[in-house]
mmCIF file of C-alpha atoms in Angstrom:
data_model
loop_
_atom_site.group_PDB
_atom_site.id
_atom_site.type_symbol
_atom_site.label_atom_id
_atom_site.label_comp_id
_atom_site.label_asym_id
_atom_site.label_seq_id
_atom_site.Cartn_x
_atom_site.Cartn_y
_atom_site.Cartn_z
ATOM 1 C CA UNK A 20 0.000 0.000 0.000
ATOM 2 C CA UNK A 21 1.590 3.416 -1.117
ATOM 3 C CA UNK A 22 2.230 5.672 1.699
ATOM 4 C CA UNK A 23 0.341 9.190 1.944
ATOM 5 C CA UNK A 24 2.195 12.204 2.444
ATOM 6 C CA UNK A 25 0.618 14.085 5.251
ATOM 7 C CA UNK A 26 1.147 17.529 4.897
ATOM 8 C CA UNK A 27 1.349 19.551 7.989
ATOM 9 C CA UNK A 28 -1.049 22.220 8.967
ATOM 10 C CA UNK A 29 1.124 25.280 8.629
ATOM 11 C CA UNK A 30 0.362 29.208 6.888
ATOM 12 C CA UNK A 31 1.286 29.541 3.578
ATOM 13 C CA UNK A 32 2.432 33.263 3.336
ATOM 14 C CA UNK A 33 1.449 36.057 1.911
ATOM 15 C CA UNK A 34 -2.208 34.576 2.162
ATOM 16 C CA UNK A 35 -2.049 33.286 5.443
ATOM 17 C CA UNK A 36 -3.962 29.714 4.237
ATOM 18 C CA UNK A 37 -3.585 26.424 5.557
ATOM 19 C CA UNK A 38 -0.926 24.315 3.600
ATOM 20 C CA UNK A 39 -2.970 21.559 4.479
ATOM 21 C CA UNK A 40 -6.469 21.747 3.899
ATOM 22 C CA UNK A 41 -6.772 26.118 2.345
ATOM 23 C CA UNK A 42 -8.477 27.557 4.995
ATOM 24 C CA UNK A 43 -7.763 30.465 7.179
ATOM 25 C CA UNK A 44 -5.269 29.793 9.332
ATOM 26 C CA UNK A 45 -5.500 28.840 11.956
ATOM 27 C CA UNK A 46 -7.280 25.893 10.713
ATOM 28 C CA UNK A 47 -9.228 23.572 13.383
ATOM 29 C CA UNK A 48 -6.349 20.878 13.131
ATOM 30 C CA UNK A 49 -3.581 24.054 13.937
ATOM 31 C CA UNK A 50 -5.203 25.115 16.896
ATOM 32 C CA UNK A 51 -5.245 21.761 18.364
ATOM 33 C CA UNK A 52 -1.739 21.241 17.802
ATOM 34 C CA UNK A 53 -0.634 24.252 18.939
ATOM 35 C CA UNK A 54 -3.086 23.891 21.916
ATOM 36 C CA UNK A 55 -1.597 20.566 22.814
ATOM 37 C CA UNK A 56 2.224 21.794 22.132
ATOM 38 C CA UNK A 57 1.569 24.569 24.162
ATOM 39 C CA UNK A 58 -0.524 23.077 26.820
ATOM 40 C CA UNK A 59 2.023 24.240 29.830
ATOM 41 C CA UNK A 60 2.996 27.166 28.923
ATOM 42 C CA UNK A 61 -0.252 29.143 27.644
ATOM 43 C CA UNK A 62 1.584 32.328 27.647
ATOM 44 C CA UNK A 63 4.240 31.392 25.106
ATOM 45 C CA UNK A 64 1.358 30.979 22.964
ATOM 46 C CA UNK A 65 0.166 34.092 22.809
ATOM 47 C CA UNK A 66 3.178 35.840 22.329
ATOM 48 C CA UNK A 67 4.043 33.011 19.482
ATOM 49 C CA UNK A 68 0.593 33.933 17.606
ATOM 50 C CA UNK A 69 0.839 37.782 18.388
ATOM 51 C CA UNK A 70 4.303 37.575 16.191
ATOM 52 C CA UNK A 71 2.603 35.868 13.587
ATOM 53 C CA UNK A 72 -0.489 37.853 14.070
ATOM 54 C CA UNK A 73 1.864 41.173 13.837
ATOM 55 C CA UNK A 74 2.842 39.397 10.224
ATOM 56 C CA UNK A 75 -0.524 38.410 9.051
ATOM 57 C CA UNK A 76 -1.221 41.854 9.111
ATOM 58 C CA UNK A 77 1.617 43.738 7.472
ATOM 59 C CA UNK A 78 0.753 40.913 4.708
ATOM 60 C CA UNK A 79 -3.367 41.062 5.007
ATOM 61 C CA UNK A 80 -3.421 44.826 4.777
ATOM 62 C CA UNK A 81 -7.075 44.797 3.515
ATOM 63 C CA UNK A 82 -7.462 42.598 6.644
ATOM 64 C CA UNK A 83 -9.272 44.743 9.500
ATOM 65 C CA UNK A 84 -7.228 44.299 12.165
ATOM 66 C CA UNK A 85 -9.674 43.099 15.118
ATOM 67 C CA UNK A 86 -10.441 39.991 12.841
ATOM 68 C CA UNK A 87 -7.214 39.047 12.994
ATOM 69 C CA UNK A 88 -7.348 39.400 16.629
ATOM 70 C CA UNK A 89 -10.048 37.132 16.398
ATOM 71 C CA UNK A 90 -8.472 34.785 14.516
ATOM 72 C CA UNK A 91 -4.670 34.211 15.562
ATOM 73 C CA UNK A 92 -5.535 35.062 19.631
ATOM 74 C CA UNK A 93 -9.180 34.930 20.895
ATOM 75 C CA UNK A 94 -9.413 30.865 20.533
ATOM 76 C CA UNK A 95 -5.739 30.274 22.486
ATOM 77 C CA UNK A 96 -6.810 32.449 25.645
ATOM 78 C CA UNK A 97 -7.022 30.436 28.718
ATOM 79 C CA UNK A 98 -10.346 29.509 30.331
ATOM 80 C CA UNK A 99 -11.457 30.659 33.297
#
């Protein structure tokens, strides 16, 4: 049986879309990865998606900004 290539859930820049499956990323499957690599040290997250937020942006210019909050930071805040 031929093997599949499994292609990792990472952006593709300048459009910021899943290499994976297209979508906006962070995709579903990102977030849990990132979630579970992550899972300690919540804080590390947010400063790791705020950089790549910060770069989405310069990139996305037509973007408005508190979307991309949305998307790169409002899902990886801790729970209460």
């Amino acid at each position: 049986m031929p093997r599949r290539r499994y292609r990792k859930h990472l952006p593709t820049r300048p459009t910021w879309r899943c290499a994976a499956c297209g979508i906006a990323w962070p995709c579903s499957a990102a977030k849990l990865r990132l979630l579970g690599e992550y899972r300690h040290d919540r804080l590390a997250l947010t400063v790791y998606l705020a950089t790549l937020q910060a770069e989405a942006s310069a990139q996305l210019s037509e973007v408005d900004p508190s979307r991309l909050t949305g998307r790169f930071l409002s899902w990886a805040r801790a729970r209460a």
